[in-house]
PDB file of C-alpha atoms in Angstrom:
ATOM      1  CA  MET A  74      32.073 -52.167  27.366  1.00  0.00           C
ATOM      2  CA  TYR A  75      30.848 -49.180  25.395  1.00  0.00           C
ATOM      3  CA  LYS A  76      27.488 -49.459  23.621  1.00  0.00           C
ATOM      4  CA  LEU A  77      28.332 -47.005  20.828  1.00  0.00           C
ATOM      5  CA  THR A  78      31.464 -45.452  19.370  1.00  0.00           C
ATOM      6  CA  ALA A  79      31.387 -41.902  18.012  1.00  0.00           C
ATOM      7  CA  ILE A  80      34.252 -41.270  15.589  1.00  0.00           C
ATOM      8  CA  ILE A  81      34.988 -37.653  14.710  1.00  0.00           C
ATOM      9  CA  CYS A  82      37.216 -36.913  11.710  1.00  0.00           C
ATOM     10  CA  VAL A  83      39.275 -33.745  12.103  1.00  0.00           C
ATOM     11  CA  PHE A  84      41.228 -31.576   9.691  1.00  0.00           C
ATOM     12  CA  ASN A  85      41.990 -28.034  10.890  1.00  0.00           C
ATOM     13  CA  GLU A  86      38.611 -27.516  12.603  1.00  0.00           C
ATOM     14  CA  GLU A  87      38.687 -25.270  15.660  1.00  0.00           C
ATOM     15  CA  ARG A  88      35.579 -24.118  17.536  1.00  0.00           C
ATOM     16  CA  SER A  89      33.325 -26.385  15.505  1.00  0.00           C
ATOM     17  CA  LEU A  90      35.148 -29.398  16.952  1.00  0.00           C
ATOM     18  CA  ILE A  91      34.323 -28.233  20.467  1.00  0.00           C
ATOM     19  CA  THR A  92      30.690 -27.778  19.426  1.00  0.00           C
ATOM     20  CA  ALA A  93      30.616 -31.284  17.930  1.00  0.00           C
ATOM     21  CA  LEU A  94      31.962 -32.775  21.156  1.00  0.00           C
ATOM     22  CA  ARG A  95      29.464 -30.842  23.259  1.00  0.00           C
ATOM     23  CA  SER A  96      26.593 -32.172  21.162  1.00  0.00           C
ATOM     24  CA  LEU A  97      27.486 -35.704  22.271  1.00  0.00           C
ATOM     25  CA  ARG A  98      26.821 -34.812  25.900  1.00  0.00           C
ATOM     26  CA  MET A  99      23.112 -34.247  25.297  1.00  0.00           C
ATOM     27  CA  ASN A 100      22.389 -37.973  25.525  1.00  0.00           C
ATOM     28  CA  LYS A 101      21.575 -40.391  28.341  1.00  0.00           C
ATOM     29  CA  ILE A 102      23.975 -42.870  26.765  1.00  0.00           C
ATOM     30  CA  TYR A 103      26.850 -40.370  26.701  1.00  0.00           C
ATOM     31  CA  HIS A 104      28.915 -42.115  29.405  1.00  0.00           C
ATOM     32  CA  GLU A 105      28.470 -45.425  27.594  1.00  0.00           C
ATOM     33  CA  THR A 106      29.678 -43.927  24.320  1.00  0.00           C
ATOM     34  CA  GLU A 107      33.294 -44.287  23.262  1.00  0.00           C
ATOM     35  CA  ILE A 108      34.703 -41.144  21.637  1.00  0.00           C
ATOM     36  CA  ILE A 109      37.506 -41.353  19.084  1.00  0.00           C
ATOM     37  CA  LEU A 110      38.967 -38.348  17.267  1.00  0.00           C
ATOM     38  CA  ILE A 111      41.052 -38.898  14.142  1.00  0.00           C
ATOM     39  CA  ASP A 112      43.287 -36.043  13.008  1.00  0.00           C
ATOM     40  CA  ASP A 113      44.179 -36.129   9.320  1.00  0.00           C
ATOM     41  CA  PHE A 114      47.507 -34.325   9.756  1.00  0.00           C
ATOM     42  CA  SER A 115      46.062 -30.892  10.592  1.00  0.00           C
ATOM     43  CA  THR A 116      48.273 -27.911   9.792  1.00  0.00           C
ATOM     44  CA  ASN A 117      46.352 -25.486  12.012  1.00  0.00           C
ATOM     45  CA  VAL A 118      48.381 -24.795  15.173  1.00  0.00           C
ATOM     46  CA  PHE A 119      45.257 -24.123  17.262  1.00  0.00           C
ATOM     47  CA  THR A 120      43.732 -27.438  16.155  1.00  0.00           C
ATOM     48  CA  ARG A 121      46.856 -29.367  17.114  1.00  0.00           C
ATOM     49  CA  LYS A 122      46.974 -27.710  20.545  1.00  0.00           C
ATOM     50  CA  LEU A 123      43.270 -28.337  21.057  1.00  0.00           C
ATOM     51  CA  LEU A 124      43.639 -32.032  20.248  1.00  0.00           C
ATOM     52  CA  LYS A 125      46.497 -32.359  22.745  1.00  0.00           C
ATOM     53  CA  ARG A 126      44.327 -30.824  25.463  1.00  0.00           C
ATOM     54  CA  ILE A 127      41.403 -33.070  24.582  1.00  0.00           C
ATOM     55  CA  ALA A 128      43.665 -36.131  24.792  1.00  0.00           C
ATOM     56  CA  LYS A 129      45.075 -34.999  28.138  1.00  0.00           C
ATOM     57  CA  PHE A 130      41.981 -33.739  29.940  1.00  0.00           C
ATOM     58  CA  THR A 131      39.084 -35.814  28.562  1.00  0.00           C
ATOM     59  CA  ARG A 132      38.320 -39.496  28.083  1.00  0.00           C
ATOM     60  CA  ALA A 133      38.310 -39.118  24.292  1.00  0.00           C
ATOM     61  CA  LYS A 134      40.941 -41.068  22.389  1.00  0.00           C
ATOM     62  CA  VAL A 135      42.879 -39.027  19.807  1.00  0.00           C
ATOM     63  CA  LEU A 136      44.485 -40.785  16.841  1.00  0.00           C
ATOM     64  CA  TYR A 137      46.852 -39.117  14.389  1.00  0.00           C
ATOM     65  CA  SER A 138      47.565 -39.793  10.719  1.00  0.00           C
ATOM     66  CA  ILE A 139      51.261 -39.517   9.873  1.00  0.00           C
ATOM     67  CA  LYS A 140      50.316 -37.669   6.684  1.00  0.00           C
ATOM     68  CA  ASN A 141      47.188 -36.231   5.097  1.00  0.00           C
ATOM     69  CA  GLU A 142      45.338 -39.170   3.539  1.00  0.00           C
ATOM     70  CA  GLY A 143      41.762 -37.941   3.314  1.00  0.00           C
ATOM     71  CA  LEU A 144      38.479 -38.927   4.865  1.00  0.00           C
ATOM     72  CA  SER A 145      38.568 -42.608   3.871  1.00  0.00           C
ATOM     73  CA  HIS A 146      41.751 -43.193   5.824  1.00  0.00           C
ATOM     74  CA  SER A 147      40.457 -41.276   8.859  1.00  0.00           C
ATOM     75  CA  ARG A 148      37.167 -43.167   8.909  1.00  0.00           C
ATOM     76  CA  ASN A 149      38.945 -46.511   8.509  1.00  0.00           C
ATOM     77  CA  LEU A 150      41.278 -45.642  11.372  1.00  0.00           C
ATOM     78  CA  GLY A 151      38.320 -44.741  13.562  1.00  0.00           C
ATOM     79  CA  PHE A 152      36.325 -47.871  12.739  1.00  0.00           C
ATOM     80  CA  SER A 153      39.310 -50.166  13.240  1.00  0.00           C
ATOM     81  CA  ASN A 154      39.908 -48.740  16.735  1.00  0.00           C
ATOM     82  CA  ALA A 155      36.256 -48.809  17.814  1.00  0.00           C
ATOM     83  CA  SER A 156      35.636 -51.189  20.726  1.00  0.00           C
ATOM     84  CA  SER A 157      31.828 -51.196  20.472  1.00  0.00           C
ATOM     85  CA  PRO A 158      29.704 -53.061  17.894  1.00  0.00           C
ATOM     86  CA  TYR A 159      28.039 -49.865  16.605  1.00  0.00           C
ATOM     87  CA  VAL A 160      29.811 -46.844  15.120  1.00  0.00           C
ATOM     88  CA  VAL A 161      28.473 -43.319  14.614  1.00  0.00           C
ATOM     89  CA  PRO A 162      30.669 -41.268  12.224  1.00  0.00           C
ATOM     90  CA  ILE A 163      30.643 -37.484  12.661  1.00  0.00           C
ATOM     91  CA  ASP A 164      32.470 -34.755  10.767  1.00  0.00           C
ATOM     92  CA  ALA A 165      34.144 -32.208  13.039  1.00  0.00           C
ATOM     93  CA  ASP A 166      32.168 -29.295  11.589  1.00  0.00           C
ATOM     94  CA  ASP A 167      28.802 -31.006  12.154  1.00  0.00           C
ATOM     95  CA  ILE A 168      26.781 -31.809  15.279  1.00  0.00           C
ATOM     96  CA  LEU A 169      24.220 -34.281  16.546  1.00  0.00           C
ATOM     97  CA  PRO A 170      20.748 -33.149  17.649  1.00  0.00           C
ATOM     98  CA  ASP A 171      19.906 -33.605  21.327  1.00  0.00           C
ATOM     99  CA  GLY A 172      19.177 -37.256  22.055  1.00  0.00           C
ATOM    100  CA  ALA A 173      20.436 -38.545  18.693  1.00  0.00           C
ATOM    101  CA  LEU A 174      22.788 -41.111  20.233  1.00  0.00           C
ATOM    102  CA  ASP A 175      19.943 -42.370  22.434  1.00  0.00           C
ATOM    103  CA  ASP A 176      17.669 -42.700  19.394  1.00  0.00           C
ATOM    104  CA  ILE A 177      20.350 -44.539  17.411  1.00  0.00           C
ATOM    105  CA  ASN A 178      21.068 -46.941  20.267  1.00  0.00           C
ATOM    106  CA  GLU A 179      17.370 -47.660  20.825  1.00  0.00           C
ATOM    107  CA  CYS A 180      16.890 -48.335  17.118  1.00  0.00           C
ATOM    108  CA  PHE A 181      19.746 -50.845  17.060  1.00  0.00           C
ATOM    109  CA  ILE A 182      18.340 -52.551  20.180  1.00  0.00           C
ATOM    110  CA  ALA A 183      14.866 -52.762  18.625  1.00  0.00           C
ATOM    111  CA  ASN A 184      16.335 -54.074  15.346  1.00  0.00           C
ATOM    112  CA  PRO A 185      19.215 -56.438  16.203  1.00  0.00           C
ATOM    113  CA  ASP A 186      19.300 -57.692  12.604  1.00  0.00           C
ATOM    114  CA  ALA A 187      19.942 -54.183  11.236  1.00  0.00           C
ATOM    115  CA  ASP A 188      23.349 -53.717   9.634  1.00  0.00           C
ATOM    116  CA  PHE A 189      22.950 -49.956   9.654  1.00  0.00           C
ATOM    117  CA  ILE A 190      20.500 -47.260  10.708  1.00  0.00           C
ATOM    118  CA  PHE A 191      19.438 -44.331   8.570  1.00  0.00           C
ATOM    119  CA  GLY A 192      17.236 -41.435   9.552  1.00  0.00           C
ATOM    120  CA  ASN A 193      16.287 -37.874   8.822  1.00  0.00           C
ATOM    121  CA  TYR A 194      18.818 -35.081   9.042  1.00  0.00           C
ATOM    122  CA  GLN A 195      18.970 -31.319   9.048  1.00  0.00           C
ATOM    123  CA  VAL A 196      21.012 -29.353   6.518  1.00  0.00           C
ATOM    124  CA  GLU A 197      22.309 -25.964   7.647  1.00  0.00           C
ATOM    125  CA  SER A 198      23.773 -23.726   4.944  1.00  0.00           C
ATOM    126  CA  HIS A 199      25.008 -20.158   4.533  1.00  0.00           C
ATOM    127  CA  GLU A 200      26.276 -20.109   8.124  1.00  0.00           C
ATOM    128  CA  GLY A 201      22.982 -21.220   9.584  1.00  0.00           C
ATOM    129  CA  LEU A 202      20.834 -18.703   7.712  1.00  0.00           C
ATOM    130  CA  GLU A 203      19.085 -21.513   5.831  1.00  0.00           C
ATOM    131  CA  SER A 204      17.849 -24.738   7.376  1.00  0.00           C
ATOM    132  CA  LYS A 205      16.141 -27.736   5.794  1.00  0.00           C
ATOM    133  CA  LEU A 206      14.980 -31.038   7.249  1.00  0.00           C
ATOM    134  CA  VAL A 207      15.646 -33.940   4.884  1.00  0.00           C
ATOM    135  CA  SER A 208      13.300 -36.901   5.315  1.00  0.00           C
ATOM    136  CA  CYS A 209      14.561 -40.300   4.193  1.00  0.00           C
ATOM    137  CA  SER A 210      11.161 -41.961   4.465  1.00  0.00           C
ATOM    138  CA  ASP A 211      10.861 -42.089   0.671  1.00  0.00           C
ATOM    139  CA  ILE A 212      13.960 -44.245   0.108  1.00  0.00           C
ATOM    140  CA  CYS A 213      12.622 -47.173   2.091  1.00  0.00           C
ATOM    141  CA  THR A 214       9.868 -49.769   1.843  1.00  0.00           C
ATOM    142  CA  ASN A 215       8.176 -50.832   5.080  1.00  0.00           C
ATOM    143  CA  GLY A 216      10.996 -49.243   7.050  1.00  0.00           C
ATOM    144  CA  ILE A 217      13.794 -51.023   5.156  1.00  0.00           C
ATOM    145  CA  ILE A 218      16.058 -49.197   2.710  1.00  0.00           C
ATOM    146  CA  ASN A 219      15.233 -49.836  -0.941  1.00  0.00           C
ATOM    147  CA  SER A 220      18.143 -49.923  -3.422  1.00  0.00           C
ATOM    148  CA  GLN A 221      16.111 -48.811  -6.422  1.00  0.00           C
ATOM    149  CA  LYS A 222      14.536 -45.888  -4.571  1.00  0.00           C
ATOM    150  CA  LEU A 223      17.950 -44.846  -3.292  1.00  0.00           C
ATOM    151  CA  ALA A 224      19.532 -45.040  -6.751  1.00  0.00           C
ATOM    152  CA  ALA A 225      16.767 -42.789  -8.094  1.00  0.00           C
ATOM    153  CA  ASN A 226      17.007 -40.297  -5.231  1.00  0.00           C
ATOM    154  CA  TRP A 227      20.328 -40.375  -3.408  1.00  0.00           C
ATOM    155  CA  LYS A 228      19.737 -38.725  -0.063  1.00  0.00           C
ATOM    156  CA  LEU A 229      21.193 -41.268   2.345  1.00  0.00           C
ATOM    157  CA  LEU A 230      23.224 -39.539   5.042  1.00  0.00           C
ATOM    158  CA  GLY A 231      26.890 -40.293   4.423  1.00  0.00           C
ATOM    159  CA  THR A 232      27.545 -40.566   8.150  1.00  0.00           C
ATOM    160  CA  SER A 233      24.738 -43.029   8.841  1.00  0.00           C
ATOM    161  CA  PRO A 234      25.502 -45.245  11.872  1.00  0.00           C
ATOM    162  CA  CYS A 235      26.420 -48.849  11.146  1.00  0.00           C
ATOM    163  CA  LYS A 236      27.771 -51.981  12.716  1.00  0.00           C
ATOM    164  CA  LYS A 237      31.530 -52.296  12.811  1.00  0.00           C
ATOM    165  CA  ALA A 238      30.989 -55.750  11.293  1.00  0.00           C
ATOM    166  CA  THR A 239      29.337 -54.142   8.253  1.00  0.00           C
ATOM    167  CA  TRP A 240      32.362 -51.902   7.708  1.00  0.00           C
ATOM    168  CA  GLU A 241      34.680 -54.907   8.063  1.00  0.00           C
ATOM    169  CA  ALA A 242      32.660 -57.053   5.653  1.00  0.00           C
ATOM    170  CA  ILE A 243      33.023 -54.656   2.712  1.00  0.00           C
ATOM    171  CA  GLY A 244      36.654 -53.769   3.380  1.00  0.00           C
ATOM    172  CA  GLY A 245      36.066 -50.271   4.743  1.00  0.00           C
ATOM    173  CA  TYR A 246      36.173 -46.997   2.842  1.00  0.00           C
ATOM    174  CA  SER A 247      37.976 -46.922  -0.509  1.00  0.00           C
ATOM    175  CA  MET A 248      41.130 -44.822  -0.658  1.00  0.00           C
ATOM    176  CA  LYS A 249      40.345 -44.163  -4.328  1.00  0.00           C
ATOM    177  CA  TYR A 250      37.599 -41.776  -3.232  1.00  0.00           C
ATOM    178  CA  SER A 251      39.259 -40.486  -0.057  1.00  0.00           C
ATOM    179  CA  TYR A 252      39.022 -36.827  -1.126  1.00  0.00           C
ATOM    180  CA  SER A 253      35.717 -37.007  -2.972  1.00  0.00           C
ATOM    181  CA  VAL A 254      32.730 -39.371  -2.816  1.00  0.00           C
ATOM    182  CA  GLN A 255      33.944 -41.965  -0.315  1.00  0.00           C
ATOM    183  CA  ASP A 256      30.572 -42.017   1.481  1.00  0.00           C
ATOM    184  CA  VAL A 257      28.552 -42.745  -1.657  1.00  0.00           C
ATOM    185  CA  ASP A 258      30.963 -45.476  -2.751  1.00  0.00           C
ATOM    186  CA  PHE A 259      30.877 -47.013   0.738  1.00  0.00           C
ATOM    187  CA  TRP A 260      27.097 -47.168   0.928  1.00  0.00           C
ATOM    188  CA  ILE A 261      26.678 -48.486  -2.612  1.00  0.00           C
ATOM    189  CA  ARG A 262      28.983 -51.374  -1.713  1.00  0.00           C
ATOM    190  CA  VAL A 263      26.973 -51.947   1.467  1.00  0.00           C
ATOM    191  CA  MET A 264      23.757 -52.027  -0.566  1.00  0.00           C
ATOM    192  CA  GLN A 265      25.246 -54.307  -3.222  1.00  0.00           C
ATOM    193  CA  ARG A 266      26.151 -56.824  -0.521  1.00  0.00           C
ATOM    194  CA  GLY A 267      22.523 -56.945   0.574  1.00  0.00           C
ATOM    195  CA  PHE A 268      23.009 -55.518   4.051  1.00  0.00           C
ATOM    196  CA  LYS A 269      19.888 -54.399   5.889  1.00  0.00           C
ATOM    197  CA  GLY A 270      19.289 -50.718   6.626  1.00  0.00           C
ATOM    198  CA  VAL A 271      16.499 -49.808   9.057  1.00  0.00           C
ATOM    199  CA  TYR A 272      14.819 -46.396   8.992  1.00  0.00           C
ATOM    200  CA  THR A 273      14.150 -44.231  12.024  1.00  0.00           C
ATOM    201  CA  ASP A 274      11.901 -41.214  11.634  1.00  0.00           C
ATOM    202  CA  LYS A 275      14.008 -39.271  14.144  1.00  0.00           C
ATOM    203  CA  CYS A 276      16.422 -36.509  13.117  1.00  0.00           C
ATOM    204  CA  ILE A 277      19.829 -38.013  13.876  1.00  0.00           C
ATOM    205  CA  TYR A 278      22.294 -35.515  12.381  1.00  0.00           C
ATOM    206  CA  ILE A 279      22.846 -31.830  11.627  1.00  0.00           C
ATOM    207  CA  TRP A 280      24.996 -31.242   8.555  1.00  0.00           C
ATOM    208  CA  ASN A 281      26.618 -27.811   8.395  1.00  0.00           C
ATOM    209  CA  ARG A 282      27.023 -27.621   4.653  1.00  0.00           C
ATOM    210  CA  SER A 283      29.863 -25.372   3.512  1.00  0.00           C
ATOM    211  CA  GLU A 284      30.431 -23.900   0.054  1.00  0.00           C
ATOM    212  CA  LYS A 285      34.113 -24.715   0.613  1.00  0.00           C
ATOM    213  CA  GLY A 286      33.513 -28.253   1.831  1.00  0.00           C
ATOM    214  CA  MET A 287      34.609 -31.455   0.118  1.00  0.00           C
ATOM    215  CA  ASN A 288      31.134 -32.086  -1.285  1.00  0.00           C
ATOM    216  CA  MET A 289      31.310 -28.828  -3.241  1.00  0.00           C
ATOM    217  CA  THR A 290      34.954 -28.748  -4.358  1.00  0.00           C
ATOM    218  CA  PHE A 291      36.076 -32.224  -5.468  1.00  0.00           C
ATOM    219  CA  ASP A 292      36.954 -32.995  -9.092  1.00  0.00           C
ATOM    220  CA  ARG A 293      33.736 -34.085 -10.837  1.00  0.00           C
ATOM    221  CA  ILE A 294      35.520 -36.882 -12.689  1.00  0.00           C
ATOM    222  CA  PHE A 295      35.090 -38.916  -9.511  1.00  0.00           C
ATOM    223  CA  MET A 296      31.332 -38.923 -10.042  1.00  0.00           C
ATOM    224  CA  THR A 297      31.957 -40.489 -13.440  1.00  0.00           C
ATOM    225  CA  GLU A 298      34.344 -42.994 -11.862  1.00  0.00           C
ATOM    226  CA  LEU A 299      31.611 -43.845  -9.373  1.00  0.00           C
ATOM    227  CA  LEU A 300      29.108 -44.504 -12.164  1.00  0.00           C
ATOM    228  CA  ASN A 301      31.637 -46.703 -13.942  1.00  0.00           C
ATOM    229  CA  ASP A 302      32.622 -48.653 -10.837  1.00  0.00           C
ATOM    230  CA  HIS A 303      29.011 -49.269  -9.830  1.00  0.00           C
ATOM    231  CA  GLN A 304      27.221 -49.811 -13.124  1.00  0.00           C
ATOM    232  CA  SER A 305      25.163 -52.646 -11.652  1.00  0.00           C
ATOM    233  CA  PHE A 306      23.756 -50.317  -8.993  1.00  0.00           C
ATOM    234  CA  TYR A 307      22.899 -47.473 -11.357  1.00  0.00           C
ATOM    235  CA  SER A 308      21.440 -49.915 -13.873  1.00  0.00           C
ATOM    236  CA  LEU A 309      18.559 -50.249 -11.411  1.00  0.00           C
ATOM    237  CA  ILE A 310      17.281 -46.937 -12.798  1.00  0.00           C
ATOM    238  CA  LEU A 311      19.109 -46.435 -16.114  1.00  0.00           C
ATOM    239  CA  PRO A 312      19.162 -48.606 -19.265  1.00  0.00           C
ATOM    240  CA  ARG A 313      22.680 -49.852 -20.004  1.00  0.00           C
ATOM    241  CA  ARG A 314      23.059 -47.763 -23.178  1.00  0.00           C
ATOM    242  CA  VAL A 315      22.032 -44.577 -21.370  1.00  0.00           C
ATOM    243  CA  LEU A 316      24.434 -45.332 -18.525  1.00  0.00           C
ATOM    244  CA  VAL A 317      27.366 -46.101 -20.831  1.00  0.00           C
ATOM    245  CA  ASN A 318      26.910 -42.849 -22.755  1.00  0.00           C
ATOM    246  CA  LYS A 319      26.569 -40.887 -19.531  1.00  0.00           C
ATOM    247  CA  ILE A 320      29.878 -42.318 -18.326  1.00  0.00           C
ATOM    248  CA  PHE A 321      31.602 -41.635 -21.659  1.00  0.00           C
ATOM    249  CA  GLU A 322      30.370 -38.035 -21.669  1.00  0.00           C
ATOM    250  CA  GLY A 323      31.673 -37.630 -18.132  1.00  0.00           C
ATOM    251  CA  TYR A 324      35.129 -38.855 -19.119  1.00  0.00           C
ATOM    252  CA  TYR A 325      35.351 -37.059 -22.463  1.00  0.00           C
ATOM    253  CA  PRO A 326      36.084 -33.464 -21.302  1.00  0.00           C
ATOM    254  CA  TYR A 327      39.184 -34.680 -19.435  1.00  0.00           C
ATOM    255  CA  LYS A 328      40.704 -36.181 -22.619  1.00  0.00           C
ATOM    256  CA  GLN A 329      42.596 -38.859 -20.682  1.00  0.00           C
ATOM    257  CA  SER A 330      43.446 -41.408 -23.369  1.00  0.00           C
ATOM    258  CA  GLU A 331      44.363 -44.150 -20.871  1.00  0.00           C
ATOM    259  CA  ILE A 332      40.792 -44.007 -19.516  1.00  0.00           C
ATOM    260  CA  LEU A 333      38.697 -42.806 -22.439  1.00  0.00           C
ATOM    261  CA  LEU A 334      39.937 -45.147 -25.171  1.00  0.00           C
ATOM    262  CA  PRO A 335      39.687 -48.458 -23.252  1.00  0.00           C
ATOM    263  CA  PHE A 336      36.185 -47.516 -22.092  1.00  0.00           C
ATOM    264  CA  ALA A 337      35.145 -46.608 -25.646  1.00  0.00           C
ATOM    265  CA  HIS A 338      36.628 -49.837 -27.008  1.00  0.00           C
ATOM    266  CA  GLU A 339      34.828 -51.965 -24.424  1.00  0.00           C
ATOM    267  CA  ASN A 340      31.481 -50.248 -25.008  1.00  0.00           C
ATOM    268  CA  LEU A 341      31.769 -49.324 -28.694  1.00  0.00           C
ATOM    269  CA  PHE A 342      28.417 -50.784 -29.745  1.00  0.00           C
ATOM    270  CA  GLN A 343      26.594 -48.980 -26.930  1.00  0.00           C
ATOM    271  CA  LEU A 344      27.827 -45.492 -27.829  1.00  0.00           C
ATOM    272  CA  GLN A 345      25.511 -42.998 -29.487  1.00  0.00           C
ATOM    273  CA  PHE A 346      26.510 -41.658 -32.907  1.00  0.00           C
ATOM    274  CA  LYS A 347      27.660 -38.298 -31.492  1.00  0.00           C
ATOM    275  CA  ASN A 348      29.955 -40.102 -29.063  1.00  0.00           C
ATOM    276  CA  LEU A 349      31.324 -42.352 -31.805  1.00  0.00           C
ATOM    277  CA  LEU A 350      32.258 -39.183 -33.673  1.00  0.00           C
ATOM    278  CA  ARG A 351      33.964 -37.912 -30.536  1.00  0.00           C
ATOM    279  CA  VAL A 352      35.994 -41.114 -30.326  1.00  0.00           C
ATOM    280  CA  PHE A 353      36.988 -40.772 -33.979  1.00  0.00           C
ATOM    281  CA  TYR A 354      37.980 -37.118 -33.515  1.00  0.00           C
ATOM    282  CA  PHE A 355      39.901 -37.916 -30.334  1.00  0.00           C
ATOM    283  CA  LEU A 356      41.845 -40.728 -32.032  1.00  0.00           C
ATOM    284  CA  ILE A 357      42.855 -38.428 -34.883  1.00  0.00           C
ATOM    285  CA  SER A 358      43.904 -35.554 -32.610  1.00  0.00           C
ATOM    286  CA  HIS A 359      45.679 -37.915 -30.211  1.00  0.00           C
ATOM    287  CA  HIS A 360      47.601 -39.558 -33.082  1.00  0.00           C
ATOM    288  CA  THR A 361      48.512 -36.134 -34.505  1.00  0.00           C
ATOM    289  CA  LYS A 362      49.903 -34.950 -31.159  1.00  0.00           C
ATOM    290  CA  LYS A 363      51.962 -38.119 -30.713  1.00  0.00           C
ATOM    291  CA  ASN A 364      53.558 -37.662 -34.137  1.00  0.00           C
ATOM    292  CA  ALA A 365      54.087 -33.911 -33.874  1.00  0.00           C
TER     293      ALA A 365
END
C-alpha cells in the first residue's frame, strides 16, 4: 500500500509537467508514493501526447475529464481515486522542493491526529527572476493552525497536504468555485469543521506564480461570494456591520438584481447610509429599465 498519493492537476501544461514529475523523485519515499495525473480536457496536442506516454511508460495513473470542469473537479477526481490515507495536491506548473514528500510523511507519522499539514513555501514570479519564502509560522499557535490568525492573514498554501478522510468529511472541493477560489473555500470549510492542522517549519512547496494564472485572472465577484458564504469565518476579524457592507460593495458594481436586492433586503438595517442610497438608486433605475 502506498504511504502518500501525489495528485497533479493538468490543463495544457507541457515541459512544466515533466519538471513537476521529476521533483517527486527527489524523495526517499518516492517508490511508496502513488502518482495520479488528472487532465482537465487539455486542448494542447503536445500535452495529450505527453500524457499518453506517461500512462504507457511510467507507473503514474492518468485520469481524464470528459469536459473542462475546472480545478475543483480535477482535485475531487484525484482525491477519490487515491489509495493512500494522505494526499499531496500539486499543480502541473509547480514543483516540490527536494525531500518535501519525506518531510510531509514524517510530519504525518509524528502527528497521527493531524487532519492536514501546512508548512512554508517558496513563491517564484516573473519566470523565476523573483523568489520569496513564505513562512506560515505566524498563522498558528503552538504549532496548530489558528482560525483567527488565518482569517486576518490568509497565507495558507492552497495545496497543503491532507488526509483523504478530511476531504471526504467536508464533501470535497466546491464546483461553485472551480475556476476561482476553490482552495480558499475548501480550507475555510475544513477550519469551520474544527479539523486539526499541524505546522512544519520545512519548505514543502514551490509555487511558480504566473500573471496569467487562475489566481490573477478570475472574476473578483467570487471573492465577494466567498465572504458571503463564509460570514461566520470572516466575522472572527470583522464586525458584522463592516462585513455586510463590504459584501454589498463587492456585489454592487455588477448590478445583478437577483443577487443584490435579496442581500440588501436581508441586511437592510446593517447597511451604511451611502449603501442605502445605492439601493434606492438601483431600485429606481431597475424599475425604469423594466418599464422602458
